[in-house]
Short mmCIF file of C-alpha atoms and ligand atoms in Angstrom, two decimals:
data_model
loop_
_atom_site.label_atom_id
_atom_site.label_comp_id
_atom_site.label_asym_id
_atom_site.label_seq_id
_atom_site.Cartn_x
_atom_site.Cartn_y
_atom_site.Cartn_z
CA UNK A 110 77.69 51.02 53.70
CA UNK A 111 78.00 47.20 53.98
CA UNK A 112 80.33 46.19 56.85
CA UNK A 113 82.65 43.00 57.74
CA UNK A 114 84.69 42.75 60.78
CA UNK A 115 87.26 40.43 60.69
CA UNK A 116 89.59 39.11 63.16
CA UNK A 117 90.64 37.07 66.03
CA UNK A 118 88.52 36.63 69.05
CA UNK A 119 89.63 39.58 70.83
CA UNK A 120 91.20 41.89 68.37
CA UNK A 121 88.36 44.29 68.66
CA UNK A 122 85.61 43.98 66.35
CA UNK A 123 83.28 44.34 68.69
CA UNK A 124 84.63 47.52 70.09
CA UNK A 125 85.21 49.36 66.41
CA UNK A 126 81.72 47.74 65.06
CA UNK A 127 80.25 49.78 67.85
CA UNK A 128 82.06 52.65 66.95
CA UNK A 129 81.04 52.26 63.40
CA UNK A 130 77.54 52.26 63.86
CA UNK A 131 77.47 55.18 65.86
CA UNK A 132 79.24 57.31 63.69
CA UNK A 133 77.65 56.14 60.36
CA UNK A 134 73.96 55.56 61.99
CA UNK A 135 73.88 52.01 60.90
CA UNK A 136 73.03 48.67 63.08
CA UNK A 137 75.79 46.99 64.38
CA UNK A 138 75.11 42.99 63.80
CA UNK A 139 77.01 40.95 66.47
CA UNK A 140 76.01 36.83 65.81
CA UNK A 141 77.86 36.39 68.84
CA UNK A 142 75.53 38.66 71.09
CA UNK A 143 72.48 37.40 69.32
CA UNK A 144 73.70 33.83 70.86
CA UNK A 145 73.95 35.86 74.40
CA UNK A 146 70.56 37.10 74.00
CA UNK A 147 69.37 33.34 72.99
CA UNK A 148 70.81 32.05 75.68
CA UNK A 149 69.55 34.36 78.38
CA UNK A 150 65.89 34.00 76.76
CA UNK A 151 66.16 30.04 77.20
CA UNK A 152 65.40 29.72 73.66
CA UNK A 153 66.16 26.46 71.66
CA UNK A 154 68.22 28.30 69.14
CA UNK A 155 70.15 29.66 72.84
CA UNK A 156 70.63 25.79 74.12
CA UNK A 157 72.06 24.46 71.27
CA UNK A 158 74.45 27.37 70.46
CA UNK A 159 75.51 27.13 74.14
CA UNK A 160 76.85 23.76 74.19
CA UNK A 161 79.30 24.79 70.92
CA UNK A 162 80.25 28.48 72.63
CA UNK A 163 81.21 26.76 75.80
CA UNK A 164 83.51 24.48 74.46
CA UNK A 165 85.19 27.20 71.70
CA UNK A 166 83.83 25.69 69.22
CA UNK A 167 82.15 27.35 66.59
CA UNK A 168 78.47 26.89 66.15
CA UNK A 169 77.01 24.88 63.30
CA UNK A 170 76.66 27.29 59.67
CA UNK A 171 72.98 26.31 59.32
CA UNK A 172 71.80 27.68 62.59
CA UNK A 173 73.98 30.94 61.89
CA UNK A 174 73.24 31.53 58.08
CA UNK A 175 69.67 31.70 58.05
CA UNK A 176 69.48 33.83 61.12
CA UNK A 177 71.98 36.86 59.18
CA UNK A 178 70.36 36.48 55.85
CA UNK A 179 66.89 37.58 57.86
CA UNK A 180 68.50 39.96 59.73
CA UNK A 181 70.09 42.16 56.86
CA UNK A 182 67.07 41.79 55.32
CA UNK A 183 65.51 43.95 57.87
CA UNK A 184 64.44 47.65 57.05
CA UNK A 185 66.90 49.05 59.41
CA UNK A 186 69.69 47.36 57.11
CA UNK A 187 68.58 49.51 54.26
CA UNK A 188 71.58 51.94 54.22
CA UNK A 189 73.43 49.52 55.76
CA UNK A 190 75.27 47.50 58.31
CA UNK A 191 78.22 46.31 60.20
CA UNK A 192 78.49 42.66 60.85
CA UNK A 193 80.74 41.46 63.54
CA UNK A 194 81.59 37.61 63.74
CA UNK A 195 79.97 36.88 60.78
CA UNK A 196 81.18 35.26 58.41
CA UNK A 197 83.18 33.13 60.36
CA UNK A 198 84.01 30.37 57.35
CA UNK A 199 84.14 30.22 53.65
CA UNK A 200 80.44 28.69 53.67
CA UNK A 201 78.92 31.38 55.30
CA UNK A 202 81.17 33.76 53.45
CA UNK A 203 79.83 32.20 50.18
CA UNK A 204 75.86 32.00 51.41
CA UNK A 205 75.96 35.99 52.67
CA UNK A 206 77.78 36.88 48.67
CA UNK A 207 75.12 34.74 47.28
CA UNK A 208 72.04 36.29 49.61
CA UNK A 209 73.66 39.91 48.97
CA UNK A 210 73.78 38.80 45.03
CA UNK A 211 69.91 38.00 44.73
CA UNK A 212 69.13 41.49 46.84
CA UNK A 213 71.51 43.09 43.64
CA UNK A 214 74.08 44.07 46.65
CA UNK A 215 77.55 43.27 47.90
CA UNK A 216 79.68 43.78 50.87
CA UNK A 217 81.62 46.95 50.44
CA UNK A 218 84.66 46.98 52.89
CA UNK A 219 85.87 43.79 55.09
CA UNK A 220 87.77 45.76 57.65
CA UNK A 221 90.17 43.10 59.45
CA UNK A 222 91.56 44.09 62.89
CA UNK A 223 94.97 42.57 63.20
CA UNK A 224 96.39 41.50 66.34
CA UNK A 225 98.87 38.62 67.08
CA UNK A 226 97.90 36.05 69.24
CA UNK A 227 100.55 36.49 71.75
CA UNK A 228 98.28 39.75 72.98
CA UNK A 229 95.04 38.24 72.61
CA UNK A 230 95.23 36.23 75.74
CA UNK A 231 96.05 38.78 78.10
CA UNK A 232 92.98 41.03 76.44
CA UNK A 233 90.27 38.62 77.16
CA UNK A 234 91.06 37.97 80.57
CA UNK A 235 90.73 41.74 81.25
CA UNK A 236 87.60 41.24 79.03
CA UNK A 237 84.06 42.25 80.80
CA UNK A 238 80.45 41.65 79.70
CA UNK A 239 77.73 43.54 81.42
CA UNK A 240 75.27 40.47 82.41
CA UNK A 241 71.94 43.44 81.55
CA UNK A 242 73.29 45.20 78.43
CA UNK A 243 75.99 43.47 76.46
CA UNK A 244 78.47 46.43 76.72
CA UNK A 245 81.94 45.67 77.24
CA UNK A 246 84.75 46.89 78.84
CA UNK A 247 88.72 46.14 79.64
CA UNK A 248 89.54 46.34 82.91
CA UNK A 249 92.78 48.08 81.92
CA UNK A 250 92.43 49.48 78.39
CA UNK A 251 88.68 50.56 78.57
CA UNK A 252 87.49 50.34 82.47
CA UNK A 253 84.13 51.54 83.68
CA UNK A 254 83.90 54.73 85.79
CA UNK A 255 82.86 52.50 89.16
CA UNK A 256 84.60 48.85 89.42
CA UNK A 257 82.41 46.02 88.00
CA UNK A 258 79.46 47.84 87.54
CA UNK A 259 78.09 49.15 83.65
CA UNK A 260 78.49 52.71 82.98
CA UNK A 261 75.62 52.05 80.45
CA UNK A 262 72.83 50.79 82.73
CA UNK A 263 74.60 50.18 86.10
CA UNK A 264 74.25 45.88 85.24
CA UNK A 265 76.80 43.70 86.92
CA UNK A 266 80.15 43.13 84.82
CA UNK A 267 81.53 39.43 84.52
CA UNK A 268 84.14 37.63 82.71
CA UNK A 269 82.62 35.30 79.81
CA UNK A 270 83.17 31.84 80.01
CA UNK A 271 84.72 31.47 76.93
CA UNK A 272 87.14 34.36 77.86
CA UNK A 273 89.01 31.86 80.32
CA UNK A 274 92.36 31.14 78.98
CA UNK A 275 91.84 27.63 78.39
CA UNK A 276 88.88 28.42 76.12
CA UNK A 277 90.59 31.26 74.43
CA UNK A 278 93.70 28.90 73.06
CA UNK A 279 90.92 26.66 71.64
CA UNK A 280 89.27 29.82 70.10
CA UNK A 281 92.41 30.99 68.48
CA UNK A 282 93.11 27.82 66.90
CA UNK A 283 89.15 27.36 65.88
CA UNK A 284 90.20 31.23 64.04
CA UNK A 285 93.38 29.79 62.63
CA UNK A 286 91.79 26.89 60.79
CA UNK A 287 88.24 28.10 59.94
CA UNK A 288 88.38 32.10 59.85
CA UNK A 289 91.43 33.34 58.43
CA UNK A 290 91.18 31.56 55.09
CA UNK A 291 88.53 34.66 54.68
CA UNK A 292 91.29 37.05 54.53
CA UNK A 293 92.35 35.26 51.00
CA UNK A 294 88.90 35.50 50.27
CA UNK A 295 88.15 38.99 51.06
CA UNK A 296 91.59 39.89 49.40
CA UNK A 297 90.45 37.92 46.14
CA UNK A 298 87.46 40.16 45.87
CA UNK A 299 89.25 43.55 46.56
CA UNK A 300 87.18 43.62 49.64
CA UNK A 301 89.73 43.47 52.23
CA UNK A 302 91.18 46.80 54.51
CA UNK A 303 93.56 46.09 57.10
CA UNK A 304 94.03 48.38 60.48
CA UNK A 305 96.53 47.79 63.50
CA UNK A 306 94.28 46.18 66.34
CA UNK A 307 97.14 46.66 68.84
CA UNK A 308 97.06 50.54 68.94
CA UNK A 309 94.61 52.21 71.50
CA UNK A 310 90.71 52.14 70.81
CA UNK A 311 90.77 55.45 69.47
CA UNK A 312 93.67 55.44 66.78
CA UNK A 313 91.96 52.06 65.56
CA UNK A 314 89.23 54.20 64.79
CA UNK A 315 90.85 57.03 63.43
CA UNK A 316 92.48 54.36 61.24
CA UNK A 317 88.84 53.09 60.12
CA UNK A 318 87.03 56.44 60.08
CA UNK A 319 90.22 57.15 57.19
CA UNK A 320 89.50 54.68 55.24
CA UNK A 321 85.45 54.47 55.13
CA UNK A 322 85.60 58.47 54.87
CA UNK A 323 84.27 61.09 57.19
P1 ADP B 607 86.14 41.06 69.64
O1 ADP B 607 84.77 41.63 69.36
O2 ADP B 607 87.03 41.10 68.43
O3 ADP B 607 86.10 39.70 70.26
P2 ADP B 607 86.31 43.16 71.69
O4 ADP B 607 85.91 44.38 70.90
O5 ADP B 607 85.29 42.63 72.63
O6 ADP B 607 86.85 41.99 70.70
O7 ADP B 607 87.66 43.49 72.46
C1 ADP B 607 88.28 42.53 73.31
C2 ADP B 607 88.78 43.20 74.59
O8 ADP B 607 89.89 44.05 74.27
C3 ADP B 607 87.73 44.10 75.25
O9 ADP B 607 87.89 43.99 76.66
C4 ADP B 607 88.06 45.51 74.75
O10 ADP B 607 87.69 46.50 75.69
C5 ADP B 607 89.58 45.43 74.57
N1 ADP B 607 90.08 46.20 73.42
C6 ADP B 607 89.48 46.37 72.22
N2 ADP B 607 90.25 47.12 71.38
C7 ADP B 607 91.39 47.41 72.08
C8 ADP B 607 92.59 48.16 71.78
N3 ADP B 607 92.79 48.74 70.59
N4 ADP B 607 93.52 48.22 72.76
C9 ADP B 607 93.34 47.62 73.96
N5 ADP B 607 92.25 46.92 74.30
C10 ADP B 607 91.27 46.82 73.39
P1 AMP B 608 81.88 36.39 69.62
O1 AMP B 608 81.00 37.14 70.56
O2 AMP B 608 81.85 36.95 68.22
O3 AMP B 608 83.29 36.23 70.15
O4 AMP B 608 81.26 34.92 69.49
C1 AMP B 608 81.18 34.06 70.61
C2 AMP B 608 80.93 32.64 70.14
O5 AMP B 608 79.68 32.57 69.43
C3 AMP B 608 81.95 32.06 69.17
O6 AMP B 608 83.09 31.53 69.82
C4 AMP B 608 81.11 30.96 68.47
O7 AMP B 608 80.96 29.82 69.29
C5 AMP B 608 79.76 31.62 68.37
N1 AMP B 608 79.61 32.37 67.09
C6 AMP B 608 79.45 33.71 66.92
N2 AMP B 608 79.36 34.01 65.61
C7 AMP B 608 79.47 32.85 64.93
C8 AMP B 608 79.47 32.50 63.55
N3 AMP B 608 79.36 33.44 62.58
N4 AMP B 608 79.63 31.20 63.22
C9 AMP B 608 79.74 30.24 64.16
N5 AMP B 608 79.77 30.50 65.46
C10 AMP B 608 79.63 31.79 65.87
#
């Protein structure tokens, strides 16, 4: 099963992509925490993504295209995958169809998480990243058994830098413009599902889990 996540920053693709994976056995593909891993490794790819993530921006398509193209070409993507912040805009919407169309595949569901923007705000300020592991929590919707501290591996818990609200108005209108034209796009193809983002964690699932069968 071929995967999209779509949605704002903060509707919780991250969150139901995990979910996904676990339940269907396939990798979950986050571009955003392969930047997070660049950037922690000091890599090149890591310092130029940086100085786009920090700002809100989103990074360049050739230094994100490339990268996904390899990675579902991986033989853990064999049966599969769910990719979460990718595509981001029509371009790499068009080079993933065209990638998928030489491997004689396609995308098979582009699940989009809605969730207005006047509760997206508040979520990412209660948003935390463990520093070690990636995992994330909410300090009210999904907290961690001891304050601040991963229930995964016991890492340190911080707010992301692009979480801050300042950031996360910039983010939302960087979604606006260059993201949500995808919905039309998904739609055209008879691609796109649609689940309620603002329920808890769990009926979002159980919303998902309905349509992608048990
Ligand atoms: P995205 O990957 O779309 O940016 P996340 O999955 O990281 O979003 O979710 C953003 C924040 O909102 C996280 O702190 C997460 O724990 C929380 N969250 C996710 N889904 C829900 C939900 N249905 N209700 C309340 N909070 C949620
Ligand atoms: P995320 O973890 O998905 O919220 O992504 C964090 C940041 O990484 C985004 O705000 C972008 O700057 C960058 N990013 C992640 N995925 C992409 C992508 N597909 N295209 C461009 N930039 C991306």
């Amino acid at each position: 099963m071929r995967i999209i996540m779509l949605g704002a920053p903060g509707a919780g693709k991250g969150t139901q992509a995990k979910k996904i994976a676990a339940k269907y056995s396939i990798p979950h593909i986050s571009t955003g925490d392969i930047f997070r891993a660049n950037i922690k490794n000091g890599t090149e790819l890591g310092k130029k993504a940086k100085t786009y993530m920090d700002q809100g921006l989103l990074v360049p398509d050739e230094l994100v295209v490339d990268l996904v193209v390899d990675r579902v070409n991986q033989d853990d993507c064999a049966n599969g995958y769910v990719l979460d912040g990718f595509p981001r805009t029509i371009p790499q919407a068009e080079a993933l169809d065209k990638a998928l169309m030489e491997m004689g595949q396609s995308i098979d569901y582009a699940i989009n998480v809605e969730v207005p923007d006047e509760n997206i705000v508040q979520r990412m300020s209660g948003r935390r990243a463990c520093v070690n592991c990636g995992a994330t929590y909410h300090i009210v919707y999904a907290p961690t058994k001891k304050e601040n501290v991963c229930d995964t591996c016991e890492g340190e818990l911080i707010l992301r830098d692009d979480d801050k609200p300042e950031t996360v108005q910039k983010r939302l209108n960087v979604y606006h413009e260059q993201t949500q034209p995808l919905i039309d796009y998904y739609t055209e193809k008879n691609k796109l599902v649609e689940v309620d983002g603002t329920i808890d964690i769990e009926k979002v699932f159980d919303a998902i889990v309905k349509i992608l069968g048990e």
